[in-house]
CSV table of C-alpha atoms and ligand atoms in Angstrom, one decimal:
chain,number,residue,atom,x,y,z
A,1,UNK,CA,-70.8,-11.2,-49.0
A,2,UNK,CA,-71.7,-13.8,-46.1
A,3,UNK,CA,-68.6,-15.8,-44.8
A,4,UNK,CA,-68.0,-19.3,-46.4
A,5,UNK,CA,-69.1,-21.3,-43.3
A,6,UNK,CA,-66.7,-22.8,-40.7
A,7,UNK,CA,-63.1,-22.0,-40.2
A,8,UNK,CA,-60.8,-21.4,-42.6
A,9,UNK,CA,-57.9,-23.4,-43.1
A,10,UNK,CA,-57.5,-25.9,-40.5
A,11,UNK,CA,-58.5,-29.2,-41.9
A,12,UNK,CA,-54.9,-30.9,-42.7
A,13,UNK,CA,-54.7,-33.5,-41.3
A,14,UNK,CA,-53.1,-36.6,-43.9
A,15,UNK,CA,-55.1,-39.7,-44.4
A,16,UNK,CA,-51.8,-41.5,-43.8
A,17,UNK,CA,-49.2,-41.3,-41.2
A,18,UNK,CA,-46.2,-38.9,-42.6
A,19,UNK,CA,-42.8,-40.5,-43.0
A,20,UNK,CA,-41.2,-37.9,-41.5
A,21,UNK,CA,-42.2,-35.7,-38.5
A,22,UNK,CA,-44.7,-32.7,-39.6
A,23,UNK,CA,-43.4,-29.4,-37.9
A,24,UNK,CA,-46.1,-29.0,-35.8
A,25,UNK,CA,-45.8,-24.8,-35.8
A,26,UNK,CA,-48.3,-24.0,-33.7
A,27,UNK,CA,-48.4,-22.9,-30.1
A,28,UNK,CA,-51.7,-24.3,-28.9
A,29,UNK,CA,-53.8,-27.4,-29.3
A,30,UNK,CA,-57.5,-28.2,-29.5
A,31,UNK,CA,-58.6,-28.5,-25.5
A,32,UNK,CA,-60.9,-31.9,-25.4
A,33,UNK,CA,-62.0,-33.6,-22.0
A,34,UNK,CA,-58.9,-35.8,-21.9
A,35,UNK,CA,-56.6,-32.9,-22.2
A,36,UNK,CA,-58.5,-30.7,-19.0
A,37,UNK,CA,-58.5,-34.0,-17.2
A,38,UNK,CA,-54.2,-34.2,-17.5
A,39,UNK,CA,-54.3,-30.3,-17.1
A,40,UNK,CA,-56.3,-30.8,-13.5
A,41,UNK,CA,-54.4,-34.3,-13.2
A,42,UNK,CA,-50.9,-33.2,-13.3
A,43,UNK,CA,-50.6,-29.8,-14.6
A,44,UNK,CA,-50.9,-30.6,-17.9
A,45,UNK,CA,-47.5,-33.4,-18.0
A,46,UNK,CA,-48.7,-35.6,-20.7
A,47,UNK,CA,-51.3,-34.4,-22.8
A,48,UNK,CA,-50.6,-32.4,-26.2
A,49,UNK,CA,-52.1,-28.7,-25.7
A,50,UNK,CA,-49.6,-26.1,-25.0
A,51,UNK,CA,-46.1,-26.0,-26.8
A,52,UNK,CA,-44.2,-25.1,-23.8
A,53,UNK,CA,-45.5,-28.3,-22.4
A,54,UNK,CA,-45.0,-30.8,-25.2
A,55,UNK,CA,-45.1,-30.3,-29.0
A,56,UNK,CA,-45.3,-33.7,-31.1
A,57,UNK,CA,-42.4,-32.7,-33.1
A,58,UNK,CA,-40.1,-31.8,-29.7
A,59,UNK,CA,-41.0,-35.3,-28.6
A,60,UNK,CA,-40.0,-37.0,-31.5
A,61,UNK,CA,-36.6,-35.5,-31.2
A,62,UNK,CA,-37.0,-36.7,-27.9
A,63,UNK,CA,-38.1,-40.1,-28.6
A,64,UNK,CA,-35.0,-40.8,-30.8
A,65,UNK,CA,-32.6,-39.5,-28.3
A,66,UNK,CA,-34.3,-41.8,-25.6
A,67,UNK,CA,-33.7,-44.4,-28.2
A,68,UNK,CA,-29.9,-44.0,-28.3
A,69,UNK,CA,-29.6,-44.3,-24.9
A,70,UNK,CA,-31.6,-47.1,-24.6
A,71,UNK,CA,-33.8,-45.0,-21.7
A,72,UNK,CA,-37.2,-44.6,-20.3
A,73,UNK,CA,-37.6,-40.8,-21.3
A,74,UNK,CA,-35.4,-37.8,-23.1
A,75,UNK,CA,-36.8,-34.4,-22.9
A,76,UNK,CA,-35.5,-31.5,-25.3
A,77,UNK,CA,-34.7,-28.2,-24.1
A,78,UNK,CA,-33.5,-24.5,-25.8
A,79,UNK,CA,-29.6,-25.8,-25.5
A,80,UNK,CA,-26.9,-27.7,-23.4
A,81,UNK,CA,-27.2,-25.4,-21.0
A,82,UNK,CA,-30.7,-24.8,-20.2
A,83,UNK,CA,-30.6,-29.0,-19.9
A,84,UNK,CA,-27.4,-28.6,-17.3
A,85,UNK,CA,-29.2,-25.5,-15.3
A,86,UNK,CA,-32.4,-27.2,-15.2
A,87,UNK,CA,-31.2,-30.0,-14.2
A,88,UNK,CA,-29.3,-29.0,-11.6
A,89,UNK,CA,-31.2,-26.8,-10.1
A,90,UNK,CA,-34.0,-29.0,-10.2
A,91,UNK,CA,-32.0,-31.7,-8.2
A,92,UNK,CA,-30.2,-28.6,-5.7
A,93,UNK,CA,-31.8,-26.1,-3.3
A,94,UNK,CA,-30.6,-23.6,-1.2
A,95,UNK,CA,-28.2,-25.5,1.6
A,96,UNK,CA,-27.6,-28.3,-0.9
A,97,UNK,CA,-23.7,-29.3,-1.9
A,98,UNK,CA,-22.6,-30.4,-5.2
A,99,UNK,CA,-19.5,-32.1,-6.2
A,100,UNK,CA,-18.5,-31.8,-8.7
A,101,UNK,CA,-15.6,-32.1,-11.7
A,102,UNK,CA,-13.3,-29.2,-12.6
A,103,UNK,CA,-13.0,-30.1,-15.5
A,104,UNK,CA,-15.7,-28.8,-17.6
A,105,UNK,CA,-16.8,-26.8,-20.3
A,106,UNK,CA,-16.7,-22.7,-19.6
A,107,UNK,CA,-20.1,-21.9,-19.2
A,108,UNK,CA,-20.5,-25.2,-17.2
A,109,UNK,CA,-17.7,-24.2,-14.9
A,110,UNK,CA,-19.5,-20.6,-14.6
A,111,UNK,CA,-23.0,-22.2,-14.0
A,112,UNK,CA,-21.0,-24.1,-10.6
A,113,UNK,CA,-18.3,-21.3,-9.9
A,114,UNK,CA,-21.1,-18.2,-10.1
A,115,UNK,CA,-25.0,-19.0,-10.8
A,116,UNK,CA,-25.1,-22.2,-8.3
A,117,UNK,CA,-23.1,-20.3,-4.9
A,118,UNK,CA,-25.2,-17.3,-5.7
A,119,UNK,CA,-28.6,-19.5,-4.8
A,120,UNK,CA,-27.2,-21.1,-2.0
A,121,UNK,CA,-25.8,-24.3,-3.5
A,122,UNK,CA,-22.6,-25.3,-2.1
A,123,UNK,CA,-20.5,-26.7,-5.2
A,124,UNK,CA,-17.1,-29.0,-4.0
A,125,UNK,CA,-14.7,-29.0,-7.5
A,126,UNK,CA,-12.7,-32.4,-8.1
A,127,UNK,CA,-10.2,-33.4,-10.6
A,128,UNK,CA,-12.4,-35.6,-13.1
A,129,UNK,CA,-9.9,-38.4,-13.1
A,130,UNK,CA,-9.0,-38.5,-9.2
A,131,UNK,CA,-11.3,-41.2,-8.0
A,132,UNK,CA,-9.8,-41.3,-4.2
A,133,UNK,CA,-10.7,-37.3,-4.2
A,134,UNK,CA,-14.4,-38.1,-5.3
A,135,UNK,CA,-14.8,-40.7,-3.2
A,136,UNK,CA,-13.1,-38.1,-0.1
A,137,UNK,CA,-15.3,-35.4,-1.6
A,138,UNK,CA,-18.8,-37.6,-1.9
A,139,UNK,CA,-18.3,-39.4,1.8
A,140,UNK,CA,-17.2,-35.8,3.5
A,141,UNK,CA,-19.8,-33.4,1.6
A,142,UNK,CA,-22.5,-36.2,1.6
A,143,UNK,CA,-23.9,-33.9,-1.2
A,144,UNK,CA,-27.5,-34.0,-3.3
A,145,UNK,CA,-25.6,-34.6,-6.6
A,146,UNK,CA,-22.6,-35.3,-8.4
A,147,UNK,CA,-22.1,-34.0,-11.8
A,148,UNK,CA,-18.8,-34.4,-14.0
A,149,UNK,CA,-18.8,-34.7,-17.7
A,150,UNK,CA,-17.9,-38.5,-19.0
A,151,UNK,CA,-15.1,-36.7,-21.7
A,152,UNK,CA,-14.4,-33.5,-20.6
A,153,UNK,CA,-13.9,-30.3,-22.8
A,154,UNK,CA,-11.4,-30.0,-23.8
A,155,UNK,CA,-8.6,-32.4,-21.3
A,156,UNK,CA,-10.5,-35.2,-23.4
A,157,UNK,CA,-9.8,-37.0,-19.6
A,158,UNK,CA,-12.6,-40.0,-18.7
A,159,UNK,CA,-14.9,-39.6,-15.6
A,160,UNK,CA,-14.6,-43.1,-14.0
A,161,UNK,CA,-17.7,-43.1,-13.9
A,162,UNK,CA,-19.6,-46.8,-13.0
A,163,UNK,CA,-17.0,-46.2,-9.3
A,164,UNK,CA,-18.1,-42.5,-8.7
A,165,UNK,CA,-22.1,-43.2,-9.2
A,166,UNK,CA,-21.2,-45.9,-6.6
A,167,UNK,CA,-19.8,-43.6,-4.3
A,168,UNK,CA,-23.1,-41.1,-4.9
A,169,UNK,CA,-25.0,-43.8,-4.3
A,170,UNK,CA,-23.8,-44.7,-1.5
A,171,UNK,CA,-25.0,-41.1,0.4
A,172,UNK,CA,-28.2,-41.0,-1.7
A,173,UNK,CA,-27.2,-38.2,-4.4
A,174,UNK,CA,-27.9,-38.1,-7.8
A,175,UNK,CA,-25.3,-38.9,-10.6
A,176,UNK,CA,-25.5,-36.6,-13.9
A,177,UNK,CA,-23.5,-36.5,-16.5
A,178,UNK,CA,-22.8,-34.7,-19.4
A,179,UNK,CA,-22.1,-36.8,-22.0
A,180,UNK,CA,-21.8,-34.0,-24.9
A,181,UNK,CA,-18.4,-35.5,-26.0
A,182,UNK,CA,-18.7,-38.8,-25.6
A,183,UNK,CA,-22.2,-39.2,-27.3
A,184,UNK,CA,-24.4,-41.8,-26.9
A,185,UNK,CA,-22.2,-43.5,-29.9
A,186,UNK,CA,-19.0,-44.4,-27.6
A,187,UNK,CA,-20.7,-44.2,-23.9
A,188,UNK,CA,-24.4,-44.4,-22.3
A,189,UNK,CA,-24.1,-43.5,-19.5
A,190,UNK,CA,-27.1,-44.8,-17.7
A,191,UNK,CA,-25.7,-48.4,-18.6
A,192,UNK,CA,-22.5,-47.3,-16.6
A,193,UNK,CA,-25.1,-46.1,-13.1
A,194,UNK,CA,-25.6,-42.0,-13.6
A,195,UNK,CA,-29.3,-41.3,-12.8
A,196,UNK,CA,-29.6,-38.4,-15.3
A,197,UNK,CA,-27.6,-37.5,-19.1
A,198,UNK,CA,-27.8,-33.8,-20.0
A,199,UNK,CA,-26.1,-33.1,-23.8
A,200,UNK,CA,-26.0,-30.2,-26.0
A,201,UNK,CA,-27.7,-31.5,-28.6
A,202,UNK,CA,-26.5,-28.7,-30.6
A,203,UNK,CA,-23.5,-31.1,-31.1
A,204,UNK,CA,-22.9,-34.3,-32.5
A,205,UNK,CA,-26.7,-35.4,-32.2
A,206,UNK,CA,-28.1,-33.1,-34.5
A,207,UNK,CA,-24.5,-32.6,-36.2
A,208,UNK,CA,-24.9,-29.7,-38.4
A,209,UNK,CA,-24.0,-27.3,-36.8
A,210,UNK,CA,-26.8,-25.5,-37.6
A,211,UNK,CA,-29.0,-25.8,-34.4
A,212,UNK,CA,-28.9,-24.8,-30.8
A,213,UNK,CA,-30.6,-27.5,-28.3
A,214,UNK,CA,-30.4,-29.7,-25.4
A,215,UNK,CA,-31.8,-32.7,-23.8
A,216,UNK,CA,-32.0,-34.6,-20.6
A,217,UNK,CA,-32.4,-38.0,-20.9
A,218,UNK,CA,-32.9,-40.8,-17.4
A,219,UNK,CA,-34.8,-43.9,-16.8
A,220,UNK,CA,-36.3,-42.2,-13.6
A,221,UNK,CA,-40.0,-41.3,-14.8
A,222,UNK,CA,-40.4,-39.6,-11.6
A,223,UNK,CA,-37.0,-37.4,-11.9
A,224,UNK,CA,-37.8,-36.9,-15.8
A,225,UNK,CA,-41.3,-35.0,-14.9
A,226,UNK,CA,-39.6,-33.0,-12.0
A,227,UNK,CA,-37.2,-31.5,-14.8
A,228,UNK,CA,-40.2,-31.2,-17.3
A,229,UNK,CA,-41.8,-29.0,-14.6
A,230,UNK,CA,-39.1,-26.6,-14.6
A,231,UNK,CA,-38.9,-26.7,-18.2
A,232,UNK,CA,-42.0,-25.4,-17.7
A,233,UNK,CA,-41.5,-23.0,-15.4
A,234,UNK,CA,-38.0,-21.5,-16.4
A,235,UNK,CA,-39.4,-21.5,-20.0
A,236,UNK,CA,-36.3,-23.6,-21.8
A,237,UNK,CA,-38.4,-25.5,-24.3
A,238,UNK,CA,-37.6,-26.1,-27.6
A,239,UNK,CA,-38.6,-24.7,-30.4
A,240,UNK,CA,-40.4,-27.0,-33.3
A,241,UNK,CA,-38.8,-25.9,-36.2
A,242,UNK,CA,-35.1,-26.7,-34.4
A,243,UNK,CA,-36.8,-30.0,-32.6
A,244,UNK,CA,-37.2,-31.2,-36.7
A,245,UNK,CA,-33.6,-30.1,-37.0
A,246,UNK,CA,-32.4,-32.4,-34.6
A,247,UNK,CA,-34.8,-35.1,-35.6
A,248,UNK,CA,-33.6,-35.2,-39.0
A,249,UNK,CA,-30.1,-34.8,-37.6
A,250,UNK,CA,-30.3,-37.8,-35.8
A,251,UNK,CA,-31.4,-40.2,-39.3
A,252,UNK,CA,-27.2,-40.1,-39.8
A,253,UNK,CA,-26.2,-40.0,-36.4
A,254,UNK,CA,-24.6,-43.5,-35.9
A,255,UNK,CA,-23.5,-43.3,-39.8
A,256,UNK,CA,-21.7,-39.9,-39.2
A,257,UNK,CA,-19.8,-40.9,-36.0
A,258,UNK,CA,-18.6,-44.2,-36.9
A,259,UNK,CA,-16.8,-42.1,-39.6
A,260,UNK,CA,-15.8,-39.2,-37.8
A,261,UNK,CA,-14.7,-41.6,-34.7
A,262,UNK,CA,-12.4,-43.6,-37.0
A,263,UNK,CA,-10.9,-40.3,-38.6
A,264,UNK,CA,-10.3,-39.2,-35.2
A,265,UNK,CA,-8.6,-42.3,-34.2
A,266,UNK,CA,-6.6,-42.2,-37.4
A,267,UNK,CA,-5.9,-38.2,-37.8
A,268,UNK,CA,-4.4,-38.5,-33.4
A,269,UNK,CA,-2.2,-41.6,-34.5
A,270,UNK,CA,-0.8,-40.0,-37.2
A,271,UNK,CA,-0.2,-36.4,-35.3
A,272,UNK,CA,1.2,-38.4,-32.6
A,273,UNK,CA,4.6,-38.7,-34.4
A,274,UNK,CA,4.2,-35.3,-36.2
A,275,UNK,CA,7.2,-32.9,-35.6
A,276,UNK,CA,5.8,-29.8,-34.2
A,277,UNK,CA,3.6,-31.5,-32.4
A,278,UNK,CA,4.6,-32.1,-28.4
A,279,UNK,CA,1.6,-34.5,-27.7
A,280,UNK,CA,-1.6,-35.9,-28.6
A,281,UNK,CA,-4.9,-36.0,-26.3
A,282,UNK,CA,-7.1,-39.1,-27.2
A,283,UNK,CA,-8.7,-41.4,-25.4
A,284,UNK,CA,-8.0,-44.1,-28.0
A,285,UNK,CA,-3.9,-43.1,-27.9
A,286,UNK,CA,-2.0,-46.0,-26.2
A,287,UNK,CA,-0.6,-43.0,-23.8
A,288,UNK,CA,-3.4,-41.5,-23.0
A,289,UNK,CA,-3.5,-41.0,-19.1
A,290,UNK,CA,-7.3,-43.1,-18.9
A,291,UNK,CA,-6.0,-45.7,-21.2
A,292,UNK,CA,-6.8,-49.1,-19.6
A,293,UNK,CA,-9.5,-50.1,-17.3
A,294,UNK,CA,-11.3,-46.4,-17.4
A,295,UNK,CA,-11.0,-46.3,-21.1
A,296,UNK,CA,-12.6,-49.6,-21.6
A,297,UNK,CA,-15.2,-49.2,-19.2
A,298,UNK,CA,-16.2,-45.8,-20.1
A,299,UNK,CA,-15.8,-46.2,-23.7
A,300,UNK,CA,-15.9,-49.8,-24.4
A,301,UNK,CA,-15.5,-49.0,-28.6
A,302,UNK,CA,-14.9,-46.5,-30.4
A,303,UNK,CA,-13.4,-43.2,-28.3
A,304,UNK,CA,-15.2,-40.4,-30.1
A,305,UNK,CA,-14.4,-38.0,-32.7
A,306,UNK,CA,-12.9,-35.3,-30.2
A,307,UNK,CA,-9.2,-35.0,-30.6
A,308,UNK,CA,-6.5,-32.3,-28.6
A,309,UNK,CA,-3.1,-31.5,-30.7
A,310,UNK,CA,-0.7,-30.1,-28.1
A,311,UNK,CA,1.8,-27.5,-30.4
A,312,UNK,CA,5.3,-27.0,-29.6
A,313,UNK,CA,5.4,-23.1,-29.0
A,314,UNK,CA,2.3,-22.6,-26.9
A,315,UNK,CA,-1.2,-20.6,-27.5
A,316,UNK,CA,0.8,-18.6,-30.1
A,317,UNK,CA,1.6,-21.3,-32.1
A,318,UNK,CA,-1.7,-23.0,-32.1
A,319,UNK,CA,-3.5,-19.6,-33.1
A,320,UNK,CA,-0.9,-19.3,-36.1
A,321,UNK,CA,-1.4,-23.3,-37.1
A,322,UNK,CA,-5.4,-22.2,-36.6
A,323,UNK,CA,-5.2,-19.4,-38.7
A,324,UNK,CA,-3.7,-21.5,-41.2
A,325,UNK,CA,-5.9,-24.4,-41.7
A,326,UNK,CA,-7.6,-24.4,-45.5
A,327,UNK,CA,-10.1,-27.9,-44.5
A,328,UNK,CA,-11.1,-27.7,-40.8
A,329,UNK,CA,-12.7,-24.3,-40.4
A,330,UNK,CA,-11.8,-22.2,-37.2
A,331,UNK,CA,-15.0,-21.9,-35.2
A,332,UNK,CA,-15.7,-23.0,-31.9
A,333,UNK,CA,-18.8,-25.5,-31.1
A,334,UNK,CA,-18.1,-29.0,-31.9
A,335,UNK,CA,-19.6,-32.3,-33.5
A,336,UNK,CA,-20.5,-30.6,-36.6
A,337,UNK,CA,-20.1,-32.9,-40.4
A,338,UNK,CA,-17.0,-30.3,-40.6
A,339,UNK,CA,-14.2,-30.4,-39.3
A,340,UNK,CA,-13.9,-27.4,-36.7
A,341,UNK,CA,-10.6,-26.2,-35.0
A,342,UNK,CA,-10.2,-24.1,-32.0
A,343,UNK,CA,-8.3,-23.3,-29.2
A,344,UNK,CA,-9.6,-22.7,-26.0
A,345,UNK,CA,-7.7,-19.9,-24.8
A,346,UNK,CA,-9.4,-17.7,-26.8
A,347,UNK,CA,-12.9,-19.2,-26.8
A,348,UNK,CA,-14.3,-21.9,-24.6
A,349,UNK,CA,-11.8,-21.5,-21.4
A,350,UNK,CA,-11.4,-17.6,-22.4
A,351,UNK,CA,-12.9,-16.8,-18.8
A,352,UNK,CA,-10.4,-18.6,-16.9
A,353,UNK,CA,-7.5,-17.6,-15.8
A,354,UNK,CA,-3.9,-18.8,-17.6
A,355,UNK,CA,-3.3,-20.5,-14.1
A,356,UNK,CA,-7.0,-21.6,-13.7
A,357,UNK,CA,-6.3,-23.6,-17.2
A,358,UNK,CA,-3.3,-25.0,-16.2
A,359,UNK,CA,-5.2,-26.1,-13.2
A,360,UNK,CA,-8.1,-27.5,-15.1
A,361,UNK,CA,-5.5,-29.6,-17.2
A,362,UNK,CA,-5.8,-27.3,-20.1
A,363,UNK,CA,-1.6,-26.6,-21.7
A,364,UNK,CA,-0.9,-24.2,-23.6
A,365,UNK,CA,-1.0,-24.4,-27.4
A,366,UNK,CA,-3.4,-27.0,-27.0
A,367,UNK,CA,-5.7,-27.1,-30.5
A,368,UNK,CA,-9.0,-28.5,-30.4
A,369,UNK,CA,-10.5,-30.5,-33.3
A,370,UNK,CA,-13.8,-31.7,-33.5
A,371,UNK,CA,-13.2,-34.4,-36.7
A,372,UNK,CA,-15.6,-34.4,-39.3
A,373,UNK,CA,-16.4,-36.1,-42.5
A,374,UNK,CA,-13.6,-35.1,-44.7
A,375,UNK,CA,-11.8,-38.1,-43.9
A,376,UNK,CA,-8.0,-38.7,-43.1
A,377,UNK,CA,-5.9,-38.2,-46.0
A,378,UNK,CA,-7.8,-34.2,-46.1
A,379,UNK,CA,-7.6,-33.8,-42.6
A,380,UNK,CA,-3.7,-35.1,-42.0
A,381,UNK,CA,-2.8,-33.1,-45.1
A,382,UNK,CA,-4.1,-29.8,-43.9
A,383,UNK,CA,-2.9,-30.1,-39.9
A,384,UNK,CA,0.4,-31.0,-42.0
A,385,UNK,CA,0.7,-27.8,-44.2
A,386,UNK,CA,-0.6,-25.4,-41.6
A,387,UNK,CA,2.0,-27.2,-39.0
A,388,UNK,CA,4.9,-26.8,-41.3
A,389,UNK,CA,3.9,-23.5,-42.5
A,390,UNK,CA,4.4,-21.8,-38.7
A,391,UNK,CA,7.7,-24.0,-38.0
B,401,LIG,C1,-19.4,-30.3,-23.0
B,401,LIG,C2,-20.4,-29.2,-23.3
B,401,LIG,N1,-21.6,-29.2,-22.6
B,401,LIG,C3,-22.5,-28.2,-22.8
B,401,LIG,C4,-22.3,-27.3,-23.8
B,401,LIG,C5,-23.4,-26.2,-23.9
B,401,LIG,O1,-24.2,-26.5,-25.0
B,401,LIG,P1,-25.1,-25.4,-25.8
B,401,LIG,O2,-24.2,-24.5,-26.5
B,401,LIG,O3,-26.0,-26.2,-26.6
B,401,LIG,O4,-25.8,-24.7,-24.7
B,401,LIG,C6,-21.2,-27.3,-24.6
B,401,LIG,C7,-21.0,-26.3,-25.6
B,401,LIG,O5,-20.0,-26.2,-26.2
B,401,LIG,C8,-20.2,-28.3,-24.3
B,401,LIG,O6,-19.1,-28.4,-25.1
């Protein structure tokens, strides 16, 4: 039999535009003179014909992240940490100094301790909150970039951030942030003078914990396409099927943490006066050490969904109220519409050292929660029972 003529299957596209964002599954697009022209132009930035380049549904993910931040440009990437390497080592070169926080997440802090030194990239550590030592660090080291993270995991401690983009300012280097914790809900950071956002998106922006991903989000077109190139080039593009993920995440995102920031808020003033409990860590606690000017500049409303119970009875007690908890579910990752519990002894801070932690801030029998949607009276009633149950 002759072949029906022309080529199967590939006229679909609508006569209207879609609602929602089609998953555009497909690795190439149909070359036309515009696209070789962008391909000859600049390597192929802006035009849609190569998924590792741009995909429409990537950039729509993008495009709302971009939104939230109020910026020029987001691009997404594989996950939160192929948007901190790529940034960084898009900003750094061999004989370049960072300064940098120590208090970060685990694979951060191995990405500054190990992977940075090992191409030649000095990397100065300073305590988050210290704004003398960044200011000593930033006029001594006159580094390329400063990076700290605006709510660190998992001290929940502030990055003073509007005086410390001054001081990297001041010597010409680059301010990034990761702003994973904070979300662009409580702080936006390019309001507050960093040059460049990097966030697992795996976390509270698409917020089901059922997707890895990352963006970088600036108002610097320029800085943006240098990133994009390595992107590119190191390969950590995202995927469309998890680029709808996070799009469709996003729809809720300012529903979701207005709730889970005022269950946070409520679930840390309640644990506050729990017995069993030596001391809360959250920014919106009245004796929290950022509480003041910081706190209000860095997160003018509502102070995130991110709450540290301190146990009497150290890491073994925490494991044993962990253990115990029937609501929040022990798993580590964060920003989820669950409630999840960890502690970071065993999981994100297990590669540090006990005296490391102590260094980075991080007590023992400190229990992580990343607060959810149950809502209070659930959440207080669990921490209670499992609490009480290890007394
Ligand atoms: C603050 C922070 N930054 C970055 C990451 C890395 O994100 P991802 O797991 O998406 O690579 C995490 C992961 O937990 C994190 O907590």
């Amino acid at each position: 039999m002759t072949p029906a003529p022309g080529r199967p299957g590939r006229r679909h596209t609508a006569r209207t535009s879609p609602v929602v964002p089609p998953i555009y599954q497909t690795t190439t697009f149909e070359l036309d003179d515009t696209a070789y022209a962008d391909i000859q132009g600049t390597g192929g930035l802006h035009e849609t014909w190569y998924s590792r380049f741009g995909n429409p549904t990537v950039e729509a993910a993008a495009a709302e992240v971009a939104r939230l931040h109020g910026a020029a440009r987001s691009l997404m990437t594989s996950s939160g940490m192929a948007a901190i390497a790529t940034t960084l080592v898009t900003l750094l070169g061999s004989g370049d100094t960072l300064v940098a926080a120590r208090q970060v997440y685990g694979d951060t802090d191995d990405l500054l301790g190990r992977d940075l030194p090992a191409l030649g990239i000095e990397v100065v550590r300073v305590d988050t909150f210290d704004l003398p030592a960044w200011r000593r660090a930033i006029a001594g080291h006159r580094p390329a970039a400063v990076y700290g993270e605006t709510l660190s995991n998992p001290q929940l401690r502030l990055l003073p951030l509007p005086a410390v983009a001054e001081a990297a300012h001041q010597v010409g280097a680059r301010m990034v942030v990761d702003n994973t914790f904070a979300t662009p809900y409580c702080t936006r950071p390019l309001e507050l003078g960093a040059d460049v956002v990097v966030e697992s998106a795996t976390k509270f922006l698409a917020g089901h914990s059922d997707v890895v991903a990352g963006a970088v989000t600036s108002d610097d077109v320029e800085l943006h396409e240098q990133v994009q190139r390595r992107v590119i080039t190191f390969g950590g593009c995202l995927d469309p099927h998890a680029a709808f993920l996070v799009w469709r995440g996003l729809r809720t995102f300012e529903v979701r943490l207005a709730r889970a920031c005022q269950t946070a808020a409520a679930v840390a003033a309640v644990m506050a006066t729990e017995p069993g409990v030596s001391h809360v860590r959250y920014p919106g606690q009245p004796d929290h050490p950022d509480a003041g000017a910081v706190a209000e500049a860095v997160m003018p409303g509502p102070r995130g969904a991110m709450v540290g119970l301190v146990l009497e009875g150290g890491d073994a007690r925490a494991l044993a109220v962990l253990r115990r908890l029937e609501v929040a579910v022990e798993a580590t990752s964060l920003g989820g519409v669950e409630t999840l519990a960890s502690v970071p002894f065993n999981s994100s801070h297990f590669n540090m050292p006990p005296r490391q932690r102590l260094e980075a801030g991080i007590p023992p029998g400190l229990l992580r929660l990343s607060v959810g949607l149950e809502g209070t009276e659930a959440l207080v009633a669990d921490l209670r029972r499992a609490i009480a149950a290890t007394a």
